[in-house]
mmCIF file of C-alpha atoms and ligand atoms in Angstrom:
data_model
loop_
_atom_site.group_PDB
_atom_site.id
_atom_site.type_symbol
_atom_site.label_atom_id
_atom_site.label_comp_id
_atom_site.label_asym_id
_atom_site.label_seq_id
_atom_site.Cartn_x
_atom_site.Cartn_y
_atom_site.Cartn_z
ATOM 1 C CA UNK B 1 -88.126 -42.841 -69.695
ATOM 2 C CA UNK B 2 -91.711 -43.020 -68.382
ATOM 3 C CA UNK B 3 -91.709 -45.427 -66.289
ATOM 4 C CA UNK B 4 -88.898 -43.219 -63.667
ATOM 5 C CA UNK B 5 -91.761 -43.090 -61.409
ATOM 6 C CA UNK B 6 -92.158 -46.686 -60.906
ATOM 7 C CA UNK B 7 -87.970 -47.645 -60.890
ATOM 8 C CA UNK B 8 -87.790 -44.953 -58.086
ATOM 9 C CA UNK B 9 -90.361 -46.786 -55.735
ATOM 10 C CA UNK B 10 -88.548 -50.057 -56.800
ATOM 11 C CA UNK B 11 -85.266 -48.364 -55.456
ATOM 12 C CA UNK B 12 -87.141 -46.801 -52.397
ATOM 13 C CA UNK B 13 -88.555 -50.124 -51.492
ATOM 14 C CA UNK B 14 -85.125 -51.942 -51.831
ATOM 15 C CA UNK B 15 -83.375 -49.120 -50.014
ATOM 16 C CA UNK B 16 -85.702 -50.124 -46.826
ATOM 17 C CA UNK B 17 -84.935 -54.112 -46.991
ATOM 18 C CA UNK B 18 -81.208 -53.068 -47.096
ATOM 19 C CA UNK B 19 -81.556 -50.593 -44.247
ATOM 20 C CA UNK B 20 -83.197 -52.675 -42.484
ATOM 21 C CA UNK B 21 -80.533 -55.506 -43.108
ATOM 22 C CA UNK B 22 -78.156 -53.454 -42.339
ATOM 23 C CA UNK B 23 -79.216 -52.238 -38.899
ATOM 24 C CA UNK B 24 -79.251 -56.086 -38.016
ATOM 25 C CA UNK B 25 -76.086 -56.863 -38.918
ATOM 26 C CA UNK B 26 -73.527 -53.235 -38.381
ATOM 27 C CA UNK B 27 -73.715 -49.626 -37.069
ATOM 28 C CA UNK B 28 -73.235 -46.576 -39.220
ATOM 29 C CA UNK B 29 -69.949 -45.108 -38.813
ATOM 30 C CA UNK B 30 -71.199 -41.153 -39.021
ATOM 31 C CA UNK B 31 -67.803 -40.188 -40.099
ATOM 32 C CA UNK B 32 -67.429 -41.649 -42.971
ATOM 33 C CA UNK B 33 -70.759 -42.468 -43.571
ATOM 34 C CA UNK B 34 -69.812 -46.149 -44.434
ATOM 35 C CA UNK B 35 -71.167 -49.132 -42.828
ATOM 36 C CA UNK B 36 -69.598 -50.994 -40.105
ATOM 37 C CA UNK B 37 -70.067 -54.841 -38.780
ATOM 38 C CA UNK B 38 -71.069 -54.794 -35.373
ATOM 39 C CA UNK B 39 -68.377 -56.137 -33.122
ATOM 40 C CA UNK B 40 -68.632 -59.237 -30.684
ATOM 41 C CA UNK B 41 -69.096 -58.119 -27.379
ATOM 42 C CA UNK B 42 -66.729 -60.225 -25.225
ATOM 43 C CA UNK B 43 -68.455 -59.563 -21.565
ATOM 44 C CA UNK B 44 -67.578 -63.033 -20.711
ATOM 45 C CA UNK B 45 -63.993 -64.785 -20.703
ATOM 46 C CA UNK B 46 -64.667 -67.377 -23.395
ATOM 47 C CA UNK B 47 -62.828 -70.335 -24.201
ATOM 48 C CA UNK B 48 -60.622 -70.672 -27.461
ATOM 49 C CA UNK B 49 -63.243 -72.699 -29.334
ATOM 50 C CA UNK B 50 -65.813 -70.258 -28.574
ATOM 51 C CA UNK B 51 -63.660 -67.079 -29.563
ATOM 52 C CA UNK B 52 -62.845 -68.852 -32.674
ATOM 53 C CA UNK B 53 -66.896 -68.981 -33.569
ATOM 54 C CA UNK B 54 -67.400 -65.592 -32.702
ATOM 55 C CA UNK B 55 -64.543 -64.435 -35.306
ATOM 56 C CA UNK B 56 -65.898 -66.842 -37.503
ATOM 57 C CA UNK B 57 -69.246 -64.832 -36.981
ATOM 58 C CA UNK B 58 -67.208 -61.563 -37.319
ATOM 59 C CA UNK B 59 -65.789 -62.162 -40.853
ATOM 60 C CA UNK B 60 -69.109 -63.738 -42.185
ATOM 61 C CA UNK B 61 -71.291 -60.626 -40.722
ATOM 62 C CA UNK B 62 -68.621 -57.785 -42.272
ATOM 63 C CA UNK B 63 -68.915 -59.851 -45.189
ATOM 64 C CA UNK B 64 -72.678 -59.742 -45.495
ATOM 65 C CA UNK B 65 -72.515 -55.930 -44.308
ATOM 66 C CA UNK B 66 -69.682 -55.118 -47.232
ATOM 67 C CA UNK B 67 -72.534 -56.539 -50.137
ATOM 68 C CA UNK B 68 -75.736 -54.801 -48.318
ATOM 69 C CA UNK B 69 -73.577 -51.879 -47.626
ATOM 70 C CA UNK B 70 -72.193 -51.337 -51.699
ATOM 71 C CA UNK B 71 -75.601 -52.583 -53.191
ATOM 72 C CA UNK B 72 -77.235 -49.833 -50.974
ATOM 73 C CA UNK B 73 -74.572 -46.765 -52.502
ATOM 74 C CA UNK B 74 -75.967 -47.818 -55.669
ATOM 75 C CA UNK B 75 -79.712 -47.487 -55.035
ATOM 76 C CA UNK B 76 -78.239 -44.207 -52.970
ATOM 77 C CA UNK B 77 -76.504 -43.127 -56.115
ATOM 78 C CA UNK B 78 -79.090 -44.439 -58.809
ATOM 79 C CA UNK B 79 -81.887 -42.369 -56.597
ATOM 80 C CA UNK B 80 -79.696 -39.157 -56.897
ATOM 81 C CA UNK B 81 -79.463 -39.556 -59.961
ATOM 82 C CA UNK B 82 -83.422 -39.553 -60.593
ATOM 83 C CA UNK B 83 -83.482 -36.212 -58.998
ATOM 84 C CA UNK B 84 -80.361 -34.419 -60.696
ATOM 85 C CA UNK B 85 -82.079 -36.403 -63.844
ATOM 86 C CA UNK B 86 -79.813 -37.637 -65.377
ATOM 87 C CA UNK B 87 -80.921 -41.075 -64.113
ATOM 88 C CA UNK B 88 -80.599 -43.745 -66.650
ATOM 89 C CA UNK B 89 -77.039 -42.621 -68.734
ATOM 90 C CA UNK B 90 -74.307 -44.734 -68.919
ATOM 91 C CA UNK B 91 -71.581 -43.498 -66.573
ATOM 92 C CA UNK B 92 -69.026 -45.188 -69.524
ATOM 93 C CA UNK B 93 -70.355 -43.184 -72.456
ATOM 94 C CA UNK B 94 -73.682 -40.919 -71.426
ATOM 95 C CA UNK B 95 -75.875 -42.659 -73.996
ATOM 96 C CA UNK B 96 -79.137 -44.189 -72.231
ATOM 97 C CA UNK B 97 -78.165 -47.340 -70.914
ATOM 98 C CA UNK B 98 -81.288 -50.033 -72.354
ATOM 99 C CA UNK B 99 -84.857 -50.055 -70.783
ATOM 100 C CA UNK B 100 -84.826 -54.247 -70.244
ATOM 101 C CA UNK B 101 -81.465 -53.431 -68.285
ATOM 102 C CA UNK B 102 -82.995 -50.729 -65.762
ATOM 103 C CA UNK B 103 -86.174 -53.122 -65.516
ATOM 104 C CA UNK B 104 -84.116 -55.899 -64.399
ATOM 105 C CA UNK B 105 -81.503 -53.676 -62.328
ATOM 106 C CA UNK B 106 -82.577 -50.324 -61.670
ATOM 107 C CA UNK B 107 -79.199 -49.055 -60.307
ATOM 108 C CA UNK B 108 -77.346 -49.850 -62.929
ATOM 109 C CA UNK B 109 -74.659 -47.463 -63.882
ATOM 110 C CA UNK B 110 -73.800 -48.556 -67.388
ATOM 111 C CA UNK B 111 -75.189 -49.343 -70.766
ATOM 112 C CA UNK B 112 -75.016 -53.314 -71.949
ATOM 113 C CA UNK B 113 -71.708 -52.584 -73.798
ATOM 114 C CA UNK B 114 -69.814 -51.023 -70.828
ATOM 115 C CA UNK B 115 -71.245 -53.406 -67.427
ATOM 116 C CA UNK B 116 -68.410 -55.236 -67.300
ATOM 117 C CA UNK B 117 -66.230 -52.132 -66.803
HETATM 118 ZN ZN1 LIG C 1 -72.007 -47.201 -72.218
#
C-alpha cells in the first residue's frame, strides 16, 4: 500500500468534521468513552406541545449522534490500525481488502467478498 500516507490524512481530516459534529450535538461520556446526546435542559415549565418538540429534538439528535458516533470508531479503529500496520486486511479473512475499496472508504474493515458481513 503506498498510498497509507495519504488514506491516513483522509481519516485525520474526517475524524475532525465528526468531532466537531459531535461536540454540537452530545457530550463524551468519559466512562465509557461512548458518545452521548446532549439532553434538553428544561429550566422553564413548558407546555405539552412544546415538551413534545423537544423529545422530538431528543430522538432525532441521539440519532444523528449514534451515526457520527459509530462512523467515528471506525476512522478510530481504521487509524489504529495504520499504526499497528496491519491497516488494510480484511477483518473476515486477513487477505488485503481491494485498493478501489479503501479509496472510496478508507475505514473499511473487510474485503469486497466479506462487507456485507
Ligand atoms: Zn475478506
Amino acid at each position: 500500500m503506498n498510498n497509507i500516507q495519504q488514506i491516513k490524512e483522509k481519516l485525520e481530516v474526517e475524524q475532525k468534521i465528526l468531532l466537531e459534529e459531535l461536540r454540537g450535538k452530545g457530550t463524551l461520556n468519559t466512562v465509557t468513552n461512548e458518545w452521548e446526546a446532549m439532553p434538553e435542559k428544561m429550566d422553564t415549565e413548558p407546555d405539552a406541545n412544546v415538551l413534545a418538540d423537544k423529545f422530538e429534538d431528543f430522538d432525532e439528535r441521539e440519532a444523528i449522534t449514534e451515526t457520527l458516533s459509530a462512523r467515528l470508531h471506525d476512522i478510530e479503529s481504521a487509524l489504529k490500525k495504520i499504526q499497528d500496520g496491519t491497516f488494510g486486511n480484511c477483518e473476515t479473512c486477513g487477505k488485503s481488502i481491494e485498493e478501489d475499496r479503501l479509496n472510496a472508504n478508507p475505514s473499511a474493515r473487510t474485503c469486497k467478498e466479506h462487507m456485507n458481513n
